């Protein structure tokens, strides 16, 4: 029997710590696997560049790549000329004589390749601000012209990230058109924002830093916890305000609409107390 070790094909990002695998008796323990995955994410270097899996994770410093042929390109901002540049990644991060890295292994090598994404809490839209210069916002007008020369944000500076099944992302503007890489006269490439559908030109790989992905998860957990506290436990409330004797909970179909209306108006407890008094009165009459 061969004793050669099998080499792992798992992708590793720059800065990611190597972890030793622990053998388990059962691989179908979903809860254990998910908790282990969360622990691995928590142990990651906060500066590690990772791929977002949910639109709410897209925030902070961001690296945007398009898988153009023959070489992928990154969306850059030239602060000297005050314009957007689509930069070829042909030579970036590739040692002389070596094959270039996989597109998902690439990380920014210059500050001009980094955009800073912000969002209003609870909003599905984001703003993309340049990481160099005075911090201009990426915008698109009604004709599909894309620029980054505005210092204030408005509707034309809002983008909605749409995650595709393969993990790539499309950016939809306020006019419900998509950001795309378009070839113009002379074979050069430029960004436009007037595509009706998502095709190859409208799909981008986006990478964010691990700490912002973790931050998004923590905010989501906090929000879910707050929503659970705010939910009305009707059965429990009935037992508190309506039950007596052996703890019987009495619910009348005729009062269902009234209770529903009271809950919408924020006076459910008061309505249940009134109902309890009425039921007791009817019982002892």
PDB file of C-alpha atoms in Angstrom:
ATOM      1  CA  UNK A   1       0.000   0.000   0.000  1.00  0.00           C
ATOM      2  CA  UNK A   2       1.316   3.447  -0.929  1.00  0.00           C
ATOM      3  CA  UNK A   3       2.410   5.638   1.955  1.00  0.00           C
ATOM      4  CA  UNK A   4       2.409   8.878  -0.094  1.00  0.00           C
ATOM      5  CA  UNK A   5       0.583  11.714   1.593  1.00  0.00           C
ATOM      6  CA  UNK A   6      -2.380  13.262  -0.173  1.00  0.00           C
ATOM      7  CA  UNK A   7      -1.867  16.979  -0.688  1.00  0.00           C
ATOM      8  CA  UNK A   8      -4.797  19.207   0.276  1.00  0.00           C
ATOM      9  CA  UNK A   9      -6.465  21.190  -2.520  1.00  0.00           C
ATOM     10  CA  UNK A  10      -8.118  23.660  -0.141  1.00  0.00           C
ATOM     11  CA  UNK A  11      -7.517  27.289  -1.096  1.00  0.00           C
ATOM     12  CA  UNK A  12      -5.594  29.363   1.433  1.00  0.00           C
ATOM     13  CA  UNK A  13      -5.568  33.140   1.570  1.00  0.00           C
ATOM     14  CA  UNK A  14      -2.622  35.302   2.487  1.00  0.00           C
ATOM     15  CA  UNK A  15      -2.261  35.634   6.258  1.00  0.00           C
ATOM     16  CA  UNK A  16      -4.420  32.599   7.034  1.00  0.00           C
ATOM     17  CA  UNK A  17      -3.014  30.421   9.776  1.00  0.00           C
ATOM     18  CA  UNK A  18      -2.404  26.737   9.059  1.00  0.00           C
ATOM     19  CA  UNK A  19      -4.417  24.448  11.303  1.00  0.00           C
ATOM     20  CA  UNK A  20      -3.922  20.807  12.154  1.00  0.00           C
ATOM     21  CA  UNK A  21      -6.861  18.552  11.386  1.00  0.00           C
ATOM     22  CA  UNK A  22      -8.437  16.575  14.191  1.00  0.00           C
ATOM     23  CA  UNK A  23     -10.000  13.242  13.354  1.00  0.00           C
ATOM     24  CA  UNK A  24     -13.552  12.669  14.493  1.00  0.00           C
ATOM     25  CA  UNK A  25     -15.466   9.447  14.888  1.00  0.00           C
ATOM     26  CA  UNK A  26     -18.432  10.878  13.012  1.00  0.00           C
ATOM     27  CA  UNK A  27     -18.374  13.391  10.157  1.00  0.00           C
ATOM     28  CA  UNK A  28     -22.132  13.875  10.090  1.00  0.00           C
ATOM     29  CA  UNK A  29     -22.269  15.932  13.258  1.00  0.00           C
ATOM     30  CA  UNK A  30     -23.507  19.117  11.640  1.00  0.00           C
ATOM     31  CA  UNK A  31     -23.544  21.126  14.854  1.00  0.00           C
ATOM     32  CA  UNK A  32     -19.930  20.250  15.656  1.00  0.00           C
ATOM     33  CA  UNK A  33     -18.811  21.021  12.098  1.00  0.00           C
ATOM     34  CA  UNK A  34     -20.514  24.419  12.052  1.00  0.00           C
ATOM     35  CA  UNK A  35     -19.091  25.369  15.442  1.00  0.00           C
ATOM     36  CA  UNK A  36     -15.627  24.326  14.287  1.00  0.00           C
ATOM     37  CA  UNK A  37     -16.033  26.451  11.149  1.00  0.00           C
ATOM     38  CA  UNK A  38     -17.039  29.459  13.247  1.00  0.00           C
ATOM     39  CA  UNK A  39     -14.015  28.905  15.490  1.00  0.00           C
ATOM     40  CA  UNK A  40     -11.718  28.785  12.444  1.00  0.00           C
ATOM     41  CA  UNK A  41     -13.152  32.096  11.264  1.00  0.00           C
ATOM     42  CA  UNK A  42     -12.653  33.641  14.701  1.00  0.00           C
ATOM     43  CA  UNK A  43      -9.026  32.469  14.726  1.00  0.00           C
ATOM     44  CA  UNK A  44      -8.292  34.039  11.331  1.00  0.00           C
ATOM     45  CA  UNK A  45      -6.019  37.035  11.060  1.00  0.00           C
ATOM     46  CA  UNK A  46      -8.388  40.082  11.065  1.00  0.00           C
ATOM     47  CA  UNK A  47      -6.559  41.456   8.024  1.00  0.00           C
ATOM     48  CA  UNK A  48      -7.039  38.288   5.941  1.00  0.00           C
ATOM     49  CA  UNK A  49      -8.879  38.903   2.651  1.00  0.00           C
ATOM     50  CA  UNK A  50     -11.937  36.648   2.322  1.00  0.00           C
ATOM     51  CA  UNK A  51     -14.957  36.294   0.036  1.00  0.00           C
ATOM     52  CA  UNK A  52     -18.290  37.510   1.504  1.00  0.00           C
ATOM     53  CA  UNK A  53     -21.171  35.062   1.611  1.00  0.00           C
ATOM     54  CA  UNK A  54     -23.948  37.520   2.476  1.00  0.00           C
ATOM     55  CA  UNK A  55     -24.623  41.081   1.207  1.00  0.00           C
ATOM     56  CA  UNK A  56     -24.494  42.468   4.785  1.00  0.00           C
ATOM     57  CA  UNK A  57     -20.870  41.302   5.042  1.00  0.00           C
ATOM     58  CA  UNK A  58     -19.762  43.652   2.258  1.00  0.00           C
ATOM     59  CA  UNK A  59     -18.242  46.539   4.201  1.00  0.00           C
ATOM     60  CA  UNK A  60     -14.933  48.181   5.018  1.00  0.00           C
ATOM     61  CA  UNK A  61     -11.860  47.973   2.720  1.00  0.00           C
ATOM     62  CA  UNK A  62     -12.845  46.053  -0.412  1.00  0.00           C
ATOM     63  CA  UNK A  63     -10.972  44.584  -3.380  1.00  0.00           C
ATOM     64  CA  UNK A  64     -13.031  44.256  -6.597  1.00  0.00           C
ATOM     65  CA  UNK A  65     -11.825  41.960  -9.392  1.00  0.00           C
ATOM     66  CA  UNK A  66     -13.305  41.063 -12.779  1.00  0.00           C
ATOM     67  CA  UNK A  67     -12.293  37.703 -14.345  1.00  0.00           C
ATOM     68  CA  UNK A  68     -11.481  39.189 -17.767  1.00  0.00           C
ATOM     69  CA  UNK A  69      -9.637  37.214 -20.419  1.00  0.00           C
ATOM     70  CA  UNK A  70      -6.696  36.640 -20.712  1.00  0.00           C
ATOM     71  CA  UNK A  71      -5.910  38.290 -17.353  1.00  0.00           C
ATOM     72  CA  UNK A  72      -8.217  39.399 -14.524  1.00  0.00           C
ATOM     73  CA  UNK A  73      -8.520  43.106 -13.848  1.00  0.00           C
ATOM     74  CA  UNK A  74      -9.066  45.110 -10.676  1.00  0.00           C
ATOM     75  CA  UNK A  75     -11.184  48.239 -10.331  1.00  0.00           C
ATOM     76  CA  UNK A  76      -8.740  51.006  -9.330  1.00  0.00           C
ATOM     77  CA  UNK A  77      -8.920  54.740  -8.759  1.00  0.00           C
ATOM     78  CA  UNK A  78      -6.133  56.977 -10.063  1.00  0.00           C
ATOM     79  CA  UNK A  79      -6.104  59.942  -7.666  1.00  0.00           C
ATOM     80  CA  UNK A  80      -3.586  61.830  -9.865  1.00  0.00           C
ATOM     81  CA  UNK A  81      -5.845  61.844 -12.908  1.00  0.00           C
ATOM     82  CA  UNK A  82      -9.021  61.618 -10.802  1.00  0.00           C
ATOM     83  CA  UNK A  83     -10.469  58.730 -12.780  1.00  0.00           C
ATOM     84  CA  UNK A  84     -11.368  55.040 -12.543  1.00  0.00           C
ATOM     85  CA  UNK A  85      -8.813  52.637 -14.027  1.00  0.00           C
ATOM     86  CA  UNK A  86      -9.300  48.960 -14.889  1.00  0.00           C
ATOM     87  CA  UNK A  87      -5.892  47.560 -14.005  1.00  0.00           C
ATOM     88  CA  UNK A  88      -4.621  44.268 -15.444  1.00  0.00           C
ATOM     89  CA  UNK A  89      -3.359  41.834 -12.795  1.00  0.00           C
ATOM     90  CA  UNK A  90      -1.049  40.055 -15.259  1.00  0.00           C
ATOM     91  CA  UNK A  91       2.161  40.645 -13.279  1.00  0.00           C
ATOM     92  CA  UNK A  92       0.834  41.419  -9.793  1.00  0.00           C
ATOM     93  CA  UNK A  93       1.889  38.886  -7.143  1.00  0.00           C
ATOM     94  CA  UNK A  94       3.523  36.569  -9.702  1.00  0.00           C
ATOM     95  CA  UNK A  95       7.186  35.765  -9.216  1.00  0.00           C
ATOM     96  CA  UNK A  96       9.394  35.630 -12.287  1.00  0.00           C
ATOM     97  CA  UNK A  97       8.947  32.311 -14.064  1.00  0.00           C
ATOM     98  CA  UNK A  98       6.058  31.269 -11.797  1.00  0.00           C
ATOM     99  CA  UNK A  99       2.412  30.850 -12.664  1.00  0.00           C
ATOM    100  CA  UNK A 100       0.150  33.718 -11.545  1.00  0.00           C
ATOM    101  CA  UNK A 101      -1.987  32.995  -8.461  1.00  0.00           C
ATOM    102  CA  UNK A 102      -5.573  31.854  -8.679  1.00  0.00           C
ATOM    103  CA  UNK A 103      -8.014  34.762  -8.867  1.00  0.00           C
ATOM    104  CA  UNK A 104      -9.399  33.945  -5.399  1.00  0.00           C
ATOM    105  CA  UNK A 105      -5.892  33.997  -3.935  1.00  0.00           C
ATOM    106  CA  UNK A 106      -5.186  37.522  -5.121  1.00  0.00           C
ATOM    107  CA  UNK A 107      -5.042  40.412  -2.660  1.00  0.00           C
ATOM    108  CA  UNK A 108      -4.524  44.142  -3.266  1.00  0.00           C
ATOM    109  CA  UNK A 109      -0.926  45.246  -3.736  1.00  0.00           C
ATOM    110  CA  UNK A 110      -1.592  48.982  -3.937  1.00  0.00           C
ATOM    111  CA  UNK A 111      -3.924  51.358  -2.086  1.00  0.00           C
ATOM    112  CA  UNK A 112      -5.437  52.431  -5.436  1.00  0.00           C
ATOM    113  CA  UNK A 113      -7.007  48.948  -5.679  1.00  0.00           C
ATOM    114  CA  UNK A 114      -8.937  49.361  -2.424  1.00  0.00           C
ATOM    115  CA  UNK A 115     -12.438  50.819  -2.089  1.00  0.00           C
ATOM    116  CA  UNK A 116     -14.036  51.590   1.262  1.00  0.00           C
ATOM    117  CA  UNK A 117     -17.631  50.374   1.481  1.00  0.00           C
ATOM    118  CA  UNK A 118     -20.073  51.959   3.911  1.00  0.00           C
ATOM    119  CA  UNK A 119     -23.774  51.441   4.449  1.00  0.00           C
ATOM    120  CA  UNK A 120     -26.597  52.892   6.510  1.00  0.00           C
ATOM    121  CA  UNK A 121     -27.567  50.385   9.204  1.00  0.00           C
ATOM    122  CA  UNK A 122     -30.437  48.200   8.007  1.00  0.00           C
ATOM    123  CA  UNK A 123     -30.196  49.421   4.393  1.00  0.00           C
ATOM    124  CA  UNK A 124     -29.620  46.951   1.523  1.00  0.00           C
ATOM    125  CA  UNK A 125     -27.648  49.575  -0.434  1.00  0.00           C
ATOM    126  CA  UNK A 126     -23.973  50.449  -0.079  1.00  0.00           C
ATOM    127  CA  UNK A 127     -21.647  53.314  -1.015  1.00  0.00           C
ATOM    128  CA  UNK A 128     -18.223  52.738  -2.565  1.00  0.00           C
ATOM    129  CA  UNK A 129     -15.667  55.395  -1.671  1.00  0.00           C
ATOM    130  CA  UNK A 130     -12.141  55.601  -3.051  1.00  0.00           C
ATOM    131  CA  UNK A 131      -9.371  54.632  -0.648  1.00  0.00           C
ATOM    132  CA  UNK A 132      -7.006  57.277  -2.005  1.00  0.00           C
ATOM    133  CA  UNK A 133      -7.196  61.016  -2.473  1.00  0.00           C
ATOM    134  CA  UNK A 134     -10.079  62.945  -0.919  1.00  0.00           C
ATOM    135  CA  UNK A 135     -12.435  59.973  -0.823  1.00  0.00           C
ATOM    136  CA  UNK A 136     -14.782  60.257  -3.806  1.00  0.00           C
ATOM    137  CA  UNK A 137     -17.891  58.111  -4.240  1.00  0.00           C
ATOM    138  CA  UNK A 138     -18.537  55.743  -7.138  1.00  0.00           C
ATOM    139  CA  UNK A 139     -21.648  56.984  -8.945  1.00  0.00           C
ATOM    140  CA  UNK A 140     -23.691  56.261 -12.049  1.00  0.00           C
ATOM    141  CA  UNK A 141     -26.025  58.635 -13.905  1.00  0.00           C
ATOM    142  CA  UNK A 142     -29.194  57.745 -15.810  1.00  0.00           C
ATOM    143  CA  UNK A 143     -27.197  57.300 -19.034  1.00  0.00           C
ATOM    144  CA  UNK A 144     -24.975  54.622 -17.480  1.00  0.00           C
ATOM    145  CA  UNK A 145     -21.859  56.779 -17.162  1.00  0.00           C
ATOM    146  CA  UNK A 146     -19.790  55.688 -14.164  1.00  0.00           C
ATOM    147  CA  UNK A 147     -17.478  58.100 -12.350  1.00  0.00           C
ATOM    148  CA  UNK A 148     -15.851  58.723  -8.975  1.00  0.00           C
ATOM    149  CA  UNK A 149     -15.703  62.505  -8.665  1.00  0.00           C
ATOM    150  CA  UNK A 150     -18.363  63.318  -6.066  1.00  0.00           C
ATOM    151  CA  UNK A 151     -17.575  64.079  -2.447  1.00  0.00           C
ATOM    152  CA  UNK A 152     -21.200  63.725  -1.249  1.00  0.00           C
ATOM    153  CA  UNK A 153     -23.416  60.672  -1.524  1.00  0.00           C
ATOM    154  CA  UNK A 154     -26.902  60.633  -3.001  1.00  0.00           C
ATOM    155  CA  UNK A 155     -29.196  58.238  -4.910  1.00  0.00           C
ATOM    156  CA  UNK A 156     -26.735  57.936  -7.816  1.00  0.00           C
ATOM    157  CA  UNK A 157     -24.021  56.820  -5.365  1.00  0.00           C
ATOM    158  CA  UNK A 158     -26.114  53.928  -4.001  1.00  0.00           C
ATOM    159  CA  UNK A 159     -25.466  50.351  -5.123  1.00  0.00           C
ATOM    160  CA  UNK A 160     -27.241  47.125  -4.200  1.00  0.00           C
ATOM    161  CA  UNK A 161     -24.916  44.079  -4.108  1.00  0.00           C
ATOM    162  CA  UNK A 162     -26.485  40.898  -5.485  1.00  0.00           C
ATOM    163  CA  UNK A 163     -24.675  37.643  -4.677  1.00  0.00           C
ATOM    164  CA  UNK A 164     -24.838  35.070  -7.459  1.00  0.00           C
ATOM    165  CA  UNK A 165     -25.066  31.283  -6.833  1.00  0.00           C
ATOM    166  CA  UNK A 166     -21.358  30.901  -7.680  1.00  0.00           C
ATOM    167  CA  UNK A 167     -20.347  33.504  -5.073  1.00  0.00           C
ATOM    168  CA  UNK A 168     -19.681  36.313  -7.552  1.00  0.00           C
ATOM    169  CA  UNK A 169     -21.388  39.670  -7.063  1.00  0.00           C
ATOM    170  CA  UNK A 170     -23.325  42.041  -9.301  1.00  0.00           C
ATOM    171  CA  UNK A 171     -23.850  45.701  -8.384  1.00  0.00           C
ATOM    172  CA  UNK A 172     -27.254  47.231  -9.188  1.00  0.00           C
ATOM    173  CA  UNK A 173     -27.649  51.015  -9.267  1.00  0.00           C
ATOM    174  CA  UNK A 174     -30.638  53.200  -8.385  1.00  0.00           C
ATOM    175  CA  UNK A 175     -31.957  52.847 -11.955  1.00  0.00           C
ATOM    176  CA  UNK A 176     -32.059  49.033 -11.543  1.00  0.00           C
ATOM    177  CA  UNK A 177     -29.244  48.617 -14.056  1.00  0.00           C
ATOM    178  CA  UNK A 178     -26.019  46.702 -13.437  1.00  0.00           C
ATOM    179  CA  UNK A 179     -22.384  47.756 -13.286  1.00  0.00           C
ATOM    180  CA  UNK A 180     -20.387  46.078 -16.074  1.00  0.00           C
ATOM    181  CA  UNK A 181     -17.011  45.966 -17.800  1.00  0.00           C
ATOM    182  CA  UNK A 182     -17.451  47.176 -21.366  1.00  0.00           C
ATOM    183  CA  UNK A 183     -15.001  47.114 -24.272  1.00  0.00           C
ATOM    184  CA  UNK A 184     -14.784  50.401 -26.188  1.00  0.00           C
ATOM    185  CA  UNK A 185     -13.055  51.486 -29.406  1.00  0.00           C
ATOM    186  CA  UNK A 186      -9.416  50.490 -29.516  1.00  0.00           C
ATOM    187  CA  UNK A 187      -9.941  47.455 -27.297  1.00  0.00           C
ATOM    188  CA  UNK A 188      -9.712  49.324 -23.997  1.00  0.00           C
ATOM    189  CA  UNK A 189     -12.067  48.542 -21.124  1.00  0.00           C
ATOM    190  CA  UNK A 190     -14.235  50.820 -19.028  1.00  0.00           C
ATOM    191  CA  UNK A 191     -17.000  50.605 -16.440  1.00  0.00           C
ATOM    192  CA  UNK A 192     -20.597  51.253 -17.401  1.00  0.00           C
ATOM    193  CA  UNK A 193     -23.840  51.060 -15.471  1.00  0.00           C
ATOM    194  CA  UNK A 194     -26.589  50.434 -18.032  1.00  0.00           C
ATOM    195  CA  UNK A 195     -26.785  46.630 -18.327  1.00  0.00           C
ATOM    196  CA  UNK A 196     -30.290  45.189 -18.131  1.00  0.00           C
ATOM    197  CA  UNK A 197     -29.199  41.655 -17.201  1.00  0.00           C
ATOM    198  CA  UNK A 198     -26.368  39.961 -15.335  1.00  0.00           C
ATOM    199  CA  UNK A 199     -23.926  38.216 -17.641  1.00  0.00           C
ATOM    200  CA  UNK A 200     -20.185  37.635 -17.654  1.00  0.00           C
ATOM    201  CA  UNK A 201     -19.383  41.356 -17.853  1.00  0.00           C
ATOM    202  CA  UNK A 202     -21.555  42.153 -14.831  1.00  0.00           C
ATOM    203  CA  UNK A 203     -20.037  39.611 -12.418  1.00  0.00           C
ATOM    204  CA  UNK A 204     -17.233  40.556 -10.046  1.00  0.00           C
ATOM    205  CA  UNK A 205     -15.247  38.794  -7.375  1.00  0.00           C
ATOM    206  CA  UNK A 206     -15.255  40.841  -4.180  1.00  0.00           C
ATOM    207  CA  UNK A 207     -12.903  40.379  -1.244  1.00  0.00           C
ATOM    208  CA  UNK A 208     -13.241  41.956   2.187  1.00  0.00           C
ATOM    209  CA  UNK A 209     -11.221  41.705   5.377  1.00  0.00           C
ATOM    210  CA  UNK A 210     -12.052  38.941   7.831  1.00  0.00           C
ATOM    211  CA  UNK A 211     -12.720  41.298  10.767  1.00  0.00           C
ATOM    212  CA  UNK A 212     -15.572  43.026   8.922  1.00  0.00           C
ATOM    213  CA  UNK A 213     -17.183  39.704   8.051  1.00  0.00           C
ATOM    214  CA  UNK A 214     -17.035  38.767  11.742  1.00  0.00           C
ATOM    215  CA  UNK A 215     -18.471  42.167  12.666  1.00  0.00           C
ATOM    216  CA  UNK A 216     -21.455  41.588  10.355  1.00  0.00           C
ATOM    217  CA  UNK A 217     -22.163  38.210  11.996  1.00  0.00           C
ATOM    218  CA  UNK A 218     -22.071  39.744  15.478  1.00  0.00           C
ATOM    219  CA  UNK A 219     -24.488  42.491  14.437  1.00  0.00           C
ATOM    220  CA  UNK A 220     -26.831  39.915  12.921  1.00  0.00           C
ATOM    221  CA  UNK A 221     -26.852  37.832  16.111  1.00  0.00           C
ATOM    222  CA  UNK A 222     -27.523  40.921  18.210  1.00  0.00           C
ATOM    223  CA  UNK A 223     -30.387  41.986  15.953  1.00  0.00           C
ATOM    224  CA  UNK A 224     -31.926  38.489  16.018  1.00  0.00           C
ATOM    225  CA  UNK A 225     -31.699  38.441  19.817  1.00  0.00           C
ATOM    226  CA  UNK A 226     -33.494  41.775  20.062  1.00  0.00           C
ATOM    227  CA  UNK A 227     -36.260  40.632  17.700  1.00  0.00           C
ATOM    228  CA  UNK A 228     -36.822  37.470  19.752  1.00  0.00           C
ATOM    229  CA  UNK A 229     -37.256  39.552  22.913  1.00  0.00           C
ATOM    230  CA  UNK A 230     -39.811  41.768  21.190  1.00  0.00           C
ATOM    231  CA  UNK A 231     -42.010  38.893  19.990  1.00  0.00           C
ATOM    232  CA  UNK A 232     -45.327  38.476  21.822  1.00  0.00           C
ATOM    233  CA  UNK A 233     -45.741  35.093  23.482  1.00  0.00           C
ATOM    234  CA  UNK A 234     -49.523  34.885  23.251  1.00  0.00           C
ATOM    235  CA  UNK A 235     -49.811  31.478  24.907  1.00  0.00           C
ATOM    236  CA  UNK A 236     -47.576  32.569  27.776  1.00  0.00           C
ATOM    237  CA  UNK A 237     -49.458  35.833  28.185  1.00  0.00           C
ATOM    238  CA  UNK A 238     -52.738  33.932  28.262  1.00  0.00           C
ATOM    239  CA  UNK A 239     -51.462  31.731  31.077  1.00  0.00           C
ATOM    240  CA  UNK A 240     -50.372  34.783  33.085  1.00  0.00           C
ATOM    241  CA  UNK A 241     -53.478  36.904  32.666  1.00  0.00           C
ATOM    242  CA  UNK A 242     -56.294  34.418  31.916  1.00  0.00           C
ATOM    243  CA  UNK A 243     -55.510  31.107  33.657  1.00  0.00           C
ATOM    244  CA  UNK A 244     -56.849  30.172  37.070  1.00  0.00           C
ATOM    245  CA  UNK A 245     -57.603  27.007  38.986  1.00  0.00           C
ATOM    246  CA  UNK A 246     -55.486  24.260  37.453  1.00  0.00           C
ATOM    247  CA  UNK A 247     -53.840  26.691  35.087  1.00  0.00           C
ATOM    248  CA  UNK A 248     -56.435  26.372  32.333  1.00  0.00           C
ATOM    249  CA  UNK A 249     -56.036  28.773  29.422  1.00  0.00           C
ATOM    250  CA  UNK A 250     -59.389  29.795  27.965  1.00  0.00           C
ATOM    251  CA  UNK A 251     -59.510  31.255  24.443  1.00  0.00           C
ATOM    252  CA  UNK A 252     -62.750  32.281  22.768  1.00  0.00           C
ATOM    253  CA  UNK A 253     -63.047  32.373  18.988  1.00  0.00           C
ATOM    254  CA  UNK A 254     -65.466  35.277  19.193  1.00  0.00           C
ATOM    255  CA  UNK A 255     -62.787  37.468  20.783  1.00  0.00           C
ATOM    256  CA  UNK A 256     -60.017  36.543  18.362  1.00  0.00           C
ATOM    257  CA  UNK A 257     -60.430  39.675  16.215  1.00  0.00           C
ATOM    258  CA  UNK A 258     -60.519  41.932  19.267  1.00  0.00           C
ATOM    259  CA  UNK A 259     -57.318  40.426  20.679  1.00  0.00           C
ATOM    260  CA  UNK A 260     -55.608  40.697  17.300  1.00  0.00           C
ATOM    261  CA  UNK A 261     -56.570  44.360  17.040  1.00  0.00           C
ATOM    262  CA  UNK A 262     -55.407  44.998  20.612  1.00  0.00           C
ATOM    263  CA  UNK A 263     -52.004  43.467  19.858  1.00  0.00           C
ATOM    264  CA  UNK A 264     -51.558  45.724  16.830  1.00  0.00           C
ATOM    265  CA  UNK A 265     -52.463  48.743  18.964  1.00  0.00           C
ATOM    266  CA  UNK A 266     -50.004  47.735  21.703  1.00  0.00           C
ATOM    267  CA  UNK A 267     -52.605  47.078  24.411  1.00  0.00           C
ATOM    268  CA  UNK A 268     -52.696  43.276  24.396  1.00  0.00           C
ATOM    269  CA  UNK A 269     -52.023  42.914  28.127  1.00  0.00           C
ATOM    270  CA  UNK A 270     -54.837  45.329  28.961  1.00  0.00           C
ATOM    271  CA  UNK A 271     -57.285  43.524  26.663  1.00  0.00           C
ATOM    272  CA  UNK A 272     -56.376  40.141  28.171  1.00  0.00           C
ATOM    273  CA  UNK A 273     -56.923  41.471  31.706  1.00  0.00           C
ATOM    274  CA  UNK A 274     -60.354  42.780  30.700  1.00  0.00           C
ATOM    275  CA  UNK A 275     -61.141  39.441  29.108  1.00  0.00           C
ATOM    276  CA  UNK A 276     -60.058  37.572  32.228  1.00  0.00           C
ATOM    277  CA  UNK A 277     -62.326  39.711  34.406  1.00  0.00           C
ATOM    278  CA  UNK A 278     -65.216  39.118  32.030  1.00  0.00           C
ATOM    279  CA  UNK A 279     -64.674  35.338  31.987  1.00  0.00           C
ATOM    280  CA  UNK A 280     -64.521  35.201  35.788  1.00  0.00           C
ATOM    281  CA  UNK A 281     -67.684  37.272  36.036  1.00  0.00           C
ATOM    282  CA  UNK A 282     -69.508  34.948  33.616  1.00  0.00           C
ATOM    283  CA  UNK A 283     -68.259  31.899  35.520  1.00  0.00           C
ATOM    284  CA  UNK A 284     -69.576  32.978  38.938  1.00  0.00           C
ATOM    285  CA  UNK A 285     -72.864  34.468  37.750  1.00  0.00           C
TER     286      UNK A 285
END
